[in-house]
XYZ file of C-alpha atoms in Angstrom:
776
model
C -12.371 1.754 100.249
C -10.798 -0.124 103.088
C -7.269 -0.517 103.772
C -5.951 -3.188 100.617
C -4.927 -6.648 102.104
C -1.895 -8.409 101.047
C -1.030 -8.450 97.238
C -2.306 -11.718 95.239
C -0.059 -14.039 94.360
C 2.310 -12.746 91.258
C 3.118 -16.414 89.366
C -1.181 -16.915 89.734
C -1.419 -13.254 88.154
C 0.876 -14.085 85.028
C -0.144 -17.549 84.755
C -4.028 -16.167 84.273
C -2.723 -13.589 81.965
C -1.094 -16.120 79.825
C -4.000 -18.391 79.788
C -6.757 -15.318 78.835
C -4.306 -14.536 75.806
C -4.023 -10.987 74.244
C -7.194 -9.520 75.327
C -6.508 -9.486 78.751
C -3.341 -7.935 80.275
C -1.286 -8.212 83.196
C -1.947 -5.256 84.957
C -6.074 -5.856 84.525
C -5.550 -9.106 86.065
C -3.502 -7.835 88.826
C -6.309 -5.445 89.487
C -8.787 -7.440 89.320
C -7.311 -9.959 91.506
C -7.033 -7.106 94.029
C -10.283 -5.918 94.112
C -11.462 -9.552 94.800
C -8.966 -9.966 97.309
C -10.180 -6.862 99.257
C -14.151 -7.982 98.848
C -15.086 -6.386 95.957
C -18.099 -8.438 94.048
C -18.016 -9.024 90.471
C -21.184 -6.612 89.932
C -19.489 -4.014 91.634
C -16.298 -4.276 89.864
C -17.848 -4.336 86.418
C -19.986 -1.574 87.112
C -17.944 1.095 89.134
C -14.128 0.135 88.481
C -13.972 0.141 84.760
C -10.793 2.447 84.660
C -9.168 0.203 87.194
C -9.698 -3.255 85.280
C -9.660 -1.647 81.675
C -13.618 -2.637 81.164
C -13.507 -5.842 82.171
C -16.929 -7.568 81.917
C -18.181 -9.658 84.296
C -17.455 -12.631 82.550
C -14.234 -11.981 82.053
C -13.718 -10.840 86.062
C -15.531 -14.321 86.971
C -13.205 -16.014 85.158
C -10.354 -14.495 86.923
C -11.824 -15.171 90.143
C -12.934 -18.659 89.458
C -8.976 -19.529 88.353
C -7.622 -17.719 90.740
C -9.801 -20.126 93.200
C -8.085 -23.185 91.329
C -4.822 -22.169 91.522
C -5.068 -21.409 95.272
C -6.491 -25.274 95.401
C -3.625 -26.433 93.517
C -1.234 -24.643 95.530
C -2.711 -25.954 98.685
C -2.244 -30.050 97.267
C 1.115 -29.246 96.493
C 1.772 -27.902 100.395
C -0.039 -31.249 101.340
C 2.077 -33.381 99.089
C 5.575 -31.438 100.308
C 4.083 -31.908 103.738
C 4.088 -35.830 103.327
C 7.099 -36.425 101.632
C 9.018 -34.396 103.978
C 7.579 -36.207 107.012
C 8.545 -39.408 105.753
C 12.108 -38.301 104.659
C 11.337 -38.939 100.737
C 11.902 -35.448 99.534
C 14.315 -34.564 97.549
C 15.752 -31.018 95.848
C 14.864 -32.680 92.116
C 11.329 -34.032 93.453
C 10.694 -30.540 95.226
C 11.414 -29.018 91.849
C 9.580 -31.533 89.976
C 6.487 -30.443 92.422
C 6.933 -26.841 92.364
C 7.029 -26.909 88.464
C 3.836 -29.098 87.999
C 0.935 -26.443 86.534
C -1.775 -28.996 86.697
C -3.344 -31.343 89.807
C -2.810 -34.346 87.195
C 0.607 -33.845 87.018
C 0.840 -33.210 90.541
C -0.684 -36.398 91.228
C 1.091 -38.359 88.892
C 4.619 -36.996 90.481
C 3.426 -38.136 93.354
C 1.946 -41.236 92.983
C 5.405 -43.513 93.022
C 5.383 -42.000 96.825
C 1.848 -42.105 97.632
C 1.016 -44.622 100.746
C -0.420 -48.110 99.410
C -1.991 -50.801 100.595
C -0.321 -54.168 100.481
C -0.176 -55.156 96.510
C 0.726 -57.636 94.178
C 4.105 -55.533 93.588
C 4.552 -55.063 97.637
C 4.301 -59.150 98.069
C 6.582 -59.772 95.102
C 8.935 -57.278 97.121
C 8.595 -59.263 100.251
C 9.618 -62.176 98.317
C 12.942 -60.295 97.106
C 12.367 -60.331 93.507
C 12.879 -56.692 93.297
C 16.755 -57.271 91.573
C 15.147 -59.611 89.033
C 12.515 -57.056 88.038
C 15.735 -54.560 87.975
C 17.318 -57.291 85.704
C 14.203 -57.399 83.363
C 14.117 -53.881 83.137
C 17.693 -53.211 82.403
C 16.969 -55.208 79.043
C 20.579 -56.105 79.228
C 21.417 -59.000 76.370
C 24.261 -59.892 78.522
C 22.087 -61.508 81.370
C 20.660 -64.644 81.142
C 17.615 -63.869 82.731
C 16.544 -67.353 82.639
C 19.175 -68.273 85.398
C 18.319 -65.989 86.975
C 15.006 -66.876 87.884
C 15.808 -70.073 88.109
C 17.780 -69.266 91.398
C 14.768 -67.789 93.583
C 13.221 -71.150 92.971
C 13.160 -72.762 95.977
C 14.058 -69.357 97.966
C 12.552 -68.993 101.516
C 10.632 -65.904 102.275
C 8.456 -63.908 104.953
C 5.302 -62.780 104.434
C 4.605 -59.175 105.749
C 0.916 -59.572 106.155
C 0.696 -59.730 109.751
C 0.783 -63.469 110.102
C 4.712 -63.380 109.033
C 4.226 -67.111 107.617
C 7.182 -68.245 105.692
C 6.787 -69.747 102.267
C 8.937 -70.639 99.225
C 8.870 -69.405 95.641
C 7.718 -72.572 94.036
C 9.465 -72.096 90.687
C 11.135 -69.553 88.054
C 7.916 -69.010 86.644
C 6.687 -67.782 90.062
C 9.860 -65.653 90.025
C 9.188 -64.289 86.511
C 5.393 -63.246 87.592
C 6.338 -61.450 90.785
C 9.286 -59.556 88.817
C 6.353 -58.193 86.424
C 4.101 -57.550 89.211
C 6.620 -55.238 90.433
C 7.341 -53.743 86.990
C 3.732 -53.253 86.049
C 3.333 -50.997 89.075
C 6.687 -48.976 88.259
C 4.962 -48.701 84.584
C 1.944 -47.897 86.009
C 3.536 -45.144 88.192
C 5.477 -43.702 85.639
C 4.236 -40.067 84.918
C 5.826 -40.140 81.586
C 3.809 -43.715 80.701
C 0.440 -42.111 82.029
C 0.915 -39.003 79.871
C 1.499 -40.397 77.034
C -1.544 -42.893 77.462
C -3.699 -39.824 78.464
C -2.798 -38.245 75.323
C -4.229 -41.526 73.269
C -7.627 -41.857 75.703
C -7.856 -38.009 74.704
C -7.077 -38.577 70.887
C -8.999 -41.835 70.405
C -11.275 -42.738 73.803
C -14.646 -44.266 73.109
C -17.716 -43.965 74.841
C -20.416 -46.979 75.015
C -23.350 -47.987 76.936
C -25.228 -51.082 76.514
C -28.438 -52.595 78.388
C -28.038 -54.834 81.124
C -30.142 -58.127 80.391
C -33.437 -58.438 81.614
C -34.020 -54.228 81.642
C -35.569 -53.563 78.459
C -39.075 -52.575 79.592
C -38.045 -50.636 82.718
C -35.609 -48.851 80.767
C -37.471 -47.857 78.007
C -36.766 -44.337 78.410
C -33.123 -45.068 77.518
C -33.792 -47.184 74.370
C -31.457 -44.661 72.373
C -28.657 -46.206 74.861
C -29.403 -49.900 75.080
C -26.216 -50.291 71.913
C -24.757 -46.952 71.416
C -21.038 -45.937 70.683
C -18.879 -42.859 69.780
C -15.929 -40.829 70.124
C -15.625 -39.650 73.482
C -14.306 -36.330 72.197
C -17.498 -36.069 69.852
C -19.687 -36.617 72.700
C -22.386 -34.092 73.514
C -22.576 -33.502 77.536
C -26.670 -34.479 77.053
C -25.726 -38.007 75.632
C -22.745 -38.441 77.989
C -25.248 -37.070 81.225
C -28.127 -39.351 80.129
C -26.033 -42.446 79.646
C -24.265 -41.800 83.114
C -27.760 -41.465 84.352
C -29.127 -44.757 82.862
C -26.019 -46.624 84.291
C -26.738 -45.134 87.903
C -30.422 -46.246 87.343
C -28.803 -49.561 86.668
C -30.323 -49.828 83.446
C -27.190 -49.321 81.205
C -23.399 -50.400 81.388
C -21.331 -47.530 80.426
C -17.684 -47.765 79.474
C -14.649 -45.619 78.192
C -11.875 -47.344 76.318
C -9.238 -47.236 73.797
C -8.283 -49.706 71.180
C -6.154 -51.985 73.346
C -3.451 -52.938 70.363
C -2.572 -48.978 70.313
C -2.364 -48.265 73.770
C -0.011 -51.580 74.253
C 2.140 -50.110 71.051
C 2.093 -46.840 73.047
C 3.579 -48.428 76.284
C 6.024 -50.443 74.172
C 7.442 -47.507 72.729
C 8.057 -45.866 76.163
C 9.209 -49.003 77.857
C 10.932 -51.650 75.300
C 13.771 -51.156 73.508
C 14.367 -54.929 71.662
C 17.768 -55.277 72.974
C 17.473 -58.584 74.755
C 14.532 -61.023 73.306
C 14.057 -62.374 76.591
C 13.716 -59.514 78.205
C 11.173 -58.288 75.634
C 9.311 -61.503 75.899
C 8.860 -60.779 79.885
C 8.357 -56.576 79.407
C 5.210 -57.365 76.895
C 3.322 -60.322 79.222
C 4.016 -57.407 81.868
C 2.677 -54.684 80.090
C -0.367 -56.614 78.617
C -1.123 -56.918 82.503
C -0.162 -53.327 83.517
C -2.568 -51.880 80.889
C -5.708 -53.857 81.558
C -4.908 -54.500 85.593
C -3.980 -50.842 86.361
C -3.480 -48.562 83.615
C -6.386 -48.609 81.903
C -8.813 -48.850 84.784
C -6.936 -45.894 86.019
C -7.309 -44.188 82.703
C -11.060 -44.982 82.301
C -11.800 -43.801 85.847
C -10.030 -40.355 85.332
C -11.716 -40.027 81.607
C -15.192 -40.619 83.571
C -14.470 -37.935 85.601
C -12.628 -35.599 83.357
C -15.864 -36.051 80.638
C -18.457 -35.865 83.352
C -16.414 -32.292 84.857
C -16.949 -31.043 80.690
C -20.376 -32.292 80.482
C -21.295 -30.832 83.664
C -20.009 -27.240 82.715
C -21.587 -27.620 79.438
C -24.954 -28.528 81.209
C -24.506 -25.712 83.857
C -23.856 -23.176 81.486
C -27.446 -24.062 79.194
C -29.096 -24.191 82.688
C -27.960 -20.615 83.926
C -28.467 -19.132 80.771
C -31.849 -20.262 80.731
C -32.242 -19.083 84.402
C -30.694 -15.651 82.912
C -33.490 -15.319 80.128
C -36.326 -16.427 82.369
C -35.166 -13.869 85.433
C -34.618 -11.088 82.814
C -38.189 -11.554 81.096
C -40.037 -8.623 80.562
C -42.041 -7.128 83.424
C -45.799 -6.160 83.174
C -45.121 -3.734 85.724
C -46.918 -1.727 88.547
C -50.368 -2.931 87.767
C -53.287 -4.264 89.898
C -53.492 -8.076 89.049
C -56.089 -10.689 88.928
C -54.232 -14.135 89.324
C -55.738 -17.479 88.989
C -54.352 -20.816 89.774
C -56.303 -22.833 87.575
C -58.155 -26.392 88.735
C -60.857 -28.572 88.312
C -61.804 -30.841 91.398
C -60.862 -27.854 93.730
C -61.825 -24.792 91.491
C -59.582 -22.091 90.566
C -57.658 -20.655 93.298
C -58.311 -16.403 92.820
C -55.887 -13.631 94.294
C -55.957 -10.167 93.761
C -52.877 -7.825 94.243
C -52.323 -4.480 94.479
C -50.139 -2.544 92.214
C -47.356 -3.229 94.783
C -48.076 -6.744 94.718
C -49.738 -7.100 98.072
C -52.538 -9.427 98.558
C -55.953 -7.857 98.960
C -58.409 -10.956 98.890
C -58.520 -14.246 98.032
C -61.136 -16.380 96.851
C -62.167 -19.775 94.913
C -64.507 -19.578 91.537
C -65.772 -22.900 89.680
C -66.013 -22.099 86.154
C -66.309 -25.521 85.656
C -69.341 -26.534 87.811
C -70.668 -23.006 88.436
C -69.928 -21.009 85.409
C -72.474 -18.442 85.872
C -71.581 -17.503 89.288
C -67.923 -17.715 88.535
C -68.266 -15.206 86.097
C -69.966 -12.614 88.061
C -67.477 -13.018 90.972
C -64.677 -12.561 88.623
C -66.465 -9.554 86.741
C -67.345 -7.812 90.354
C -63.460 -8.468 91.421
C -62.117 -6.873 88.237
C -64.867 -3.591 88.893
C -64.394 -3.345 92.614
C -60.296 -3.764 92.953
C -59.766 -1.830 89.381
C -58.037 -4.885 88.027
C -55.633 -4.320 85.043
C -54.142 -7.486 84.056
C -55.148 -11.152 84.759
C -52.552 -13.679 85.297
C -53.797 -17.319 84.573
C -51.146 -20.509 85.615
C -50.416 -22.657 82.798
C -50.651 -25.873 84.769
C -53.881 -28.233 84.513
C -56.900 -26.860 83.205
C -54.816 -23.049 82.132
C -56.043 -23.193 78.948
C -59.776 -23.546 79.815
C -59.727 -20.955 82.513
C -58.318 -18.670 80.194
C -60.816 -19.899 77.655
C -63.811 -19.027 80.743
C -61.779 -15.682 81.307
C -61.556 -14.756 77.109
C -65.562 -15.443 77.178
C -66.137 -12.685 79.870
C -65.522 -10.180 76.925
C -63.439 -8.166 79.449
C -62.264 -4.378 77.946
C -59.389 -4.948 75.315
C -57.282 -2.826 78.437
C -56.870 -5.630 80.781
C -54.067 -7.715 79.743
C -54.909 -11.490 80.028
C -51.806 -13.763 80.320
C -50.671 -17.124 80.793
C -48.093 -17.504 83.402
C -45.647 -20.317 83.576
C -46.261 -21.496 87.001
C -43.182 -24.166 87.022
C -42.139 -23.642 90.620
C -44.816 -22.015 92.336
C -45.958 -25.028 94.372
C -42.245 -25.328 95.602
C -42.484 -22.080 96.727
C -45.961 -22.262 97.964
C -44.648 -24.943 100.684
C -41.453 -22.784 101.326
C -40.272 -21.311 104.445
C -40.171 -17.997 102.622
C -43.985 -18.178 101.480
C -44.783 -19.474 104.457
C -43.101 -16.250 106.772
C -45.063 -14.088 103.708
C -48.335 -15.613 104.255
C -48.716 -17.019 107.748
C -52.202 -17.189 107.430
C -52.873 -18.243 104.201
C -52.422 -22.153 102.720
C -50.110 -23.395 99.784
C -53.196 -22.512 97.451
C -53.462 -18.685 97.966
C -49.447 -18.487 98.426
C -49.193 -20.449 94.494
C -51.857 -18.027 93.145
C -49.938 -15.145 94.675
C -46.854 -16.313 93.009
C -48.522 -16.447 89.960
C -49.593 -12.954 90.296
C -46.505 -11.699 90.869
C -44.519 -13.523 88.226
C -46.293 -11.475 85.812
C -45.271 -7.900 87.438
C -42.040 -8.752 88.322
C -40.643 -12.054 87.168
C -36.720 -11.215 88.797
C -38.628 -10.231 92.109
C -40.420 -13.300 92.644
C -38.406 -15.929 91.070
C -35.289 -15.114 93.532
C -37.416 -16.209 96.311
C -37.012 -19.716 94.332
C -34.108 -22.108 94.147
C -33.173 -21.768 90.499
C -32.974 -25.480 90.101
C -36.848 -26.008 90.895
C -37.679 -23.482 87.682
C -37.381 -26.391 85.816
C -34.836 -24.984 82.656
C -32.171 -27.085 82.846
C -30.882 -30.331 81.456
C -29.688 -33.322 83.961
C -29.637 -30.421 86.891
C -29.668 -33.144 89.242
C -26.978 -35.310 88.004
C -24.231 -32.414 87.845
C -21.731 -31.330 90.374
C -24.353 -29.559 92.558
C -21.668 -27.177 94.240
C -20.508 -26.032 90.575
C -24.406 -25.588 89.801
C -25.252 -23.388 93.000
C -22.275 -21.823 92.141
C -23.379 -20.691 88.725
C -26.582 -19.881 89.461
C -25.532 -17.923 92.207
C -23.572 -15.742 90.069
C -26.319 -15.517 87.619
C -29.028 -14.367 89.929
C -26.656 -12.052 91.182
C -25.759 -10.530 88.301
C -29.099 -10.324 87.140
C -30.365 -8.567 90.035
C -27.523 -6.082 90.192
C -27.922 -5.539 86.862
C -31.767 -4.626 86.600
C -31.500 -2.582 89.903
C -33.506 -2.784 93.161
C -36.152 -0.802 94.541
C -35.030 -0.096 98.522
C -38.170 0.694 100.137
C -40.277 -2.200 98.522
C -38.061 -5.074 97.775
C -38.453 -8.507 99.537
C -35.531 -9.752 101.824
C -35.074 -12.289 99.475
C -34.389 -9.804 96.658
C -32.322 -7.500 98.769
C -29.751 -10.662 100.115
C -28.366 -10.646 95.741
C -27.382 -7.401 96.193
C -23.869 -6.922 95.982
C -22.357 -6.365 99.172
C -25.683 -7.782 100.926
C -26.556 -11.001 102.358
C -29.748 -12.547 104.225
C -28.529 -10.956 107.452
C -28.431 -7.757 106.253
C -31.011 -7.689 104.157
C -33.111 -9.219 106.961
C -31.658 -5.867 108.833
C -32.967 -3.436 105.789
C -36.292 -5.051 106.102
C -36.546 -4.310 110.191
C -34.988 -0.911 109.827
C -37.695 -0.278 107.179
C -40.617 -1.687 109.364
C -39.474 0.309 112.018
C -38.591 3.496 110.874
C -40.270 4.126 107.527
C -39.106 4.144 104.190
C -35.748 5.160 103.665
C -35.113 8.526 102.165
C -31.886 8.471 101.120
C -29.052 6.094 100.399
C -27.031 7.277 103.301
C -29.325 6.475 105.656
C -28.347 2.725 104.928
C -25.386 3.492 107.058
C -27.930 3.582 110.061
C -28.675 -0.012 109.704
C -27.373 -2.500 112.423
C -24.259 -4.749 110.752
C -24.078 -2.647 107.523
C -20.452 -0.842 107.501
C -18.785 1.430 105.051
C -17.469 -1.579 102.771
C -20.973 -3.182 102.614
C -22.456 0.242 101.855
C -19.788 0.978 99.054
C -20.906 -2.352 97.180
C -24.328 -2.085 97.406
C -25.327 1.457 97.252
C -25.306 2.043 93.407
C -27.217 -1.201 92.785
C -30.121 0.140 95.054
C -32.850 2.480 94.144
C -34.940 5.012 96.051
C -37.851 6.512 94.113
C -38.688 10.155 94.782
C -35.732 10.882 96.897
C -34.354 13.687 98.581
C -31.221 13.166 96.415
C -32.446 13.199 92.374
C -29.411 10.694 92.120
C -30.676 8.188 94.798
C -32.917 6.797 92.108
C -30.257 6.017 89.533
C -27.596 3.869 89.099
C -24.906 6.798 89.805
C -22.804 5.622 92.763
C -22.858 8.227 95.923
C -18.655 8.160 95.514
C -19.768 10.173 92.282
C -22.864 12.562 93.622
C -19.736 15.431 94.026
C -18.572 14.963 90.287
C -22.165 15.096 89.110
C -23.018 17.928 91.132
C -20.022 20.098 89.897
C -21.008 19.161 86.393
C -24.379 20.944 87.208
C -22.657 23.793 89.140
C -20.184 24.716 86.074
C -23.350 25.034 84.008
C -25.237 27.179 86.593
C -28.013 24.584 87.453
C -29.189 22.041 89.767
C -28.509 18.322 89.521
C -32.628 17.793 88.677
C -31.976 20.041 85.931
C -29.405 17.695 84.394
C -31.813 15.028 84.645
C -34.744 16.770 82.995
C -32.781 18.947 80.494
C -30.877 17.026 77.125
C -29.647 20.593 75.943
C -28.092 21.071 79.592
C -26.419 17.732 79.267
C -25.074 18.213 76.113
C -23.082 21.204 76.985
C -20.833 18.913 79.519
C -17.511 18.340 78.286
C -16.422 14.991 79.680
C -12.795 15.841 79.201
C -13.019 18.436 81.811
C -13.891 15.714 84.504
C -11.439 13.051 83.488
C -9.340 12.458 86.508
C -6.622 9.745 88.214
C -9.588 7.836 89.117
C -12.219 8.502 86.960
C -12.217 8.229 83.038
C -14.630 7.948 80.084
C -15.987 4.812 80.939
C -17.208 5.912 84.320
C -18.581 9.317 83.039
C -20.197 7.953 80.017
C -22.034 5.666 82.211
C -22.864 8.503 84.515
C -24.257 10.569 81.328
C -26.485 7.653 80.345
C -27.751 7.523 83.813
C -28.661 11.130 83.726
C -30.487 10.745 80.354
C -32.480 7.951 81.812
C -32.325 7.518 85.566
C -32.868 4.042 87.203
C -33.853 2.547 83.412
C -34.683 -0.840 83.510
C -32.876 -2.859 81.065
C -35.522 -5.816 80.694
C -37.625 -5.697 77.453
C -40.753 -4.043 77.274
C -43.994 -6.439 78.012
C -45.900 -7.919 75.032
C -48.836 -9.930 75.871
C -49.238 -13.263 74.450
C -51.722 -15.374 73.351
C -52.212 -19.257 72.377
C -54.094 -20.514 69.514
C -57.966 -20.464 70.457
C -59.475 -23.913 70.067
C -56.213 -25.420 70.755
C -56.432 -27.077 74.203
C -55.113 -30.411 74.496
C -52.762 -32.606 72.130
C -55.891 -34.335 71.076
C -56.277 -31.022 68.900
C -53.157 -31.155 67.554
C -52.698 -32.290 63.908
C -49.509 -32.123 61.644
C -48.976 -29.536 59.801
C -50.732 -26.785 62.146
C -48.704 -23.399 62.568
C -49.113 -22.267 66.010
C -47.501 -19.766 68.036
C -45.470 -20.696 71.465
C -43.404 -19.653 74.148
C -40.052 -21.483 74.436
C -39.769 -22.903 78.052
C -36.555 -24.352 78.124
C -33.177 -24.981 75.699
C -31.072 -27.600 75.920
C -28.252 -29.239 74.098
C -30.962 -31.121 71.780
C -33.383 -28.816 71.050
C -35.986 -26.529 72.568
C -39.415 -27.032 74.554
C -42.415 -25.153 73.608
C -45.501 -24.637 75.434
C -48.084 -24.562 72.590
C -51.244 -24.301 75.358
C -52.059 -28.144 75.277
C -50.653 -28.633 78.800
C -47.710 -30.574 77.292
C -44.458 -28.641 75.990
C -43.482 -30.198 72.556
C -39.691 -30.134 71.244
C -38.080 -28.565 68.203
C -35.098 -31.124 67.899
C -32.092 -28.798 66.925
C -32.413 -29.675 63.654
C -35.619 -28.052 63.451
C -34.524 -24.802 64.684
C -33.918 -23.089 61.152
C -33.317 -23.846 57.704
C -29.679 -23.684 58.090
C -27.304 -26.013 60.842
C -28.076 -24.710 64.356
C -24.955 -25.915 66.258
C -25.645 -24.026 69.567
C -29.873 -24.197 70.169
C -29.180 -20.886 72.536
C -27.819 -18.972 69.676
C -31.328 -19.208 67.762
C -33.772 -19.329 70.878
C -34.327 -18.256 74.466
C -36.464 -19.267 77.119
C -39.329 -17.038 77.001
C -39.354 -16.085 73.524
C -42.127 -16.033 71.283
C -42.151 -18.139 68.481
C -44.336 -20.049 65.684
C -43.851 -23.457 65.011
C -45.489 -26.180 62.791
C -46.362 -29.329 64.354
C -44.701 -32.299 62.485
C -45.935 -35.125 64.723
C -48.208 -36.014 67.511
C -47.808 -39.480 69.284
C -50.694 -39.657 72.032
C -49.649 -43.055 72.956
C -46.024 -41.899 74.416
C -46.804 -38.241 75.128
C -44.898 -37.009 72.265
C -45.260 -33.633 70.520
C -42.461 -32.754 67.360
C -42.473 -29.414 66.171
C -40.657 -27.167 63.421
C -39.154 -23.686 63.091
C -38.028 -24.182 59.830
C -39.951 -22.907 56.913
C -40.835 -25.732 55.145
C -40.734 -28.945 57.318
C -41.213 -32.143 56.573
C -44.346 -33.653 58.315
C -43.852 -36.831 60.331
C -40.163 -36.211 59.850
C -38.262 -38.789 62.230
C -35.206 -36.464 62.641
C -34.639 -35.472 66.134
C -37.072 -37.836 67.622
C -39.263 -35.655 69.369
C -38.615 -36.192 73.448
C -41.232 -35.809 76.211
C -41.351 -33.239 78.114
C -39.858 -35.395 81.316
C -37.095 -36.950 79.180
C -33.906 -39.351 80.223
C -31.920 -35.798 79.917
C -34.355 -33.593 81.716
C -35.644 -33.560 85.221
C -38.277 -31.798 86.413
C -38.782 -30.834 89.858
C -41.618 -32.784 91.649
C -44.764 -31.000 92.124
C -46.168 -30.510 95.610
C -49.049 -32.581 96.666
C -51.983 -31.429 95.556
C -53.730 -29.283 98.614
C -56.783 -30.914 100.354
C -60.341 -29.365 98.560
C -61.491 -26.496 101.031
C -64.951 -25.645 101.448
C -65.894 -22.990 98.745
C -65.596 -19.431 100.189
C -69.270 -17.191 100.464
C -69.635 -16.113 96.748
C -70.104 -12.919 98.203
C -68.391 -11.762 101.356
C -70.701 -8.962 103.317
C -68.083 -6.299 102.888
C -67.695 -7.304 99.047
C -71.437 -7.642 98.642
C -72.085 -4.109 100.343
C -69.598 -2.372 98.296
C -70.879 -3.928 95.161
C -74.819 -3.102 96.082
C -72.938 0.512 96.720
C -71.710 0.829 93.199
C -74.703 -0.525 91.707
């Protein structure tokens, strides 16, 4: 490994270990922090540094990484505050200690608030009037002080306003003097860290989030009807409801508030401020606190809790999205088969492409089953015979079920799998720079059909070419923090790619770029080297790639596979740094590494304890043995064909009580959307997912999962289908009313513009016609 960089911050390491509790020790956090600091990636640490971290998994390592970054940002802000205070000669030893001991950003900002440079406020104007001594007298709550006389003494006093105009004015009366004193004290209370923390505690315990319809927006904002008059405890408000209200507010249909009971809030402030020792002072302080709450503290707390609740809702929504994306990326691949892929269409016909076993485009055409059924059937059968097609992929968009019925009506051999493929995002891919680079001589329709076919062959390899947000499996993905969303989805994609492994000699540069230690530049350099000199024969050949040094090789090599390589371990997940160890195992048994891979009896003779060293323990040795048993194994499930109910092709075909097969397309906090083959997904509300109570839909269903559902309600007017997975569902039940596929809580990417119709290609190109005649 490269020389280590400076040691991680010891205080941060100790704090993270304390936060993670007994499950993670200080040395595990310290080692992980050092590895991250030295440039190691999360997948690499989790897979190849188990002894060093005590077998921390990716989730734990990611948590440590993120917390280290948060604490570094806190330190950066702390340093900026100290520099500001020092520059303005406001820093005292006591204040510096408070700042050093602040453990959260909120606490740090509370401490800094009284010293933060402010614009001209009501309090500063009152201070210009010279009323701060009167404010101090009120604050003192000394029964010996005659506050009425003290305030009266200010009546008629002249002062000069510090507003740039330097106008001399007079304090009109004792009431004006008291009002100014209250303004000073209101700002003092608002800046008081303890008072803010007490009020913050009250908000956490009892804040209510509510929304109301903006008058006159009933029709335009109908999709937010559930929130026209809504309120619930903020602490119990699920992410999808909070984000729905925020979206309604953003689109100017709703007004959202986060509030607490004013009586409780005032009581909390009074306990902090009022001592009830001087009636006159108490009266002024109560007036002041009411003003401070309404004008300063309540708006500040509402803003803070809007941000805090949004952050929490974002985290929940992002987790749902990332979990869904993971399921789609790790969907079972069909594998290397010759595929005929159809992108269905009525007016423009079905764009048809044929891909070889490596996903290379061999031919493209257009068939018109709706208008020229006989010719279309002849072409499809001809393609299947000539190209030895082994599977057919059909996009699940418009006319997908009709196209499927047409294909099944051809009575093809049962060995040819006919599969409906989720084409969400295919139109976005077809218009992307990636697609244009792959197929510069083909239009959007060809690229889209290719994407459908490749998704069947290997969903992971194809979907990494898309921005994960365009896959359409989240809730409110356009409303959440986009940087946090991108970070989470990037982590998810990288985790999936490295968990499966990548074939070095066939992978696209988009897929290679997700491999640990690589990026878009090094991935492009690998592809360029592959194109120039041919396939990589060994993993060590990677060191010849321009710009790919020893550190990148260390991080990437174990996740790259070379089928039929010179060294048998190059096709496995065994890291090159452990080749010598495996070779020693083989030598000790008097055989070759290739023999170990083939012979289970030989592997059983290996005593792992003989190979334990200071740097290699049983976790790594067990991983090596698993790889020797199944080198380069794909962790994804085995592909199983699925078909929808015949004769049910559109919403009008549905009747309550029907039991249908379906595929889960999206899981949200409020339920799951299921494709039942009618061009419109139905919703299984969380209350209908199982016979028992379900708190988290993701614990019951996953995107891509095959399920059996019962239709409980069909609303053709509103375009809603309600489904149930309960054993005895109630038909027409309103529990968890079905939501439309594009609901307030679920943004779908806009489809690309429909391509202009192209002239139909010749039903038989000259070369294809000749080939068919020759076979006949």
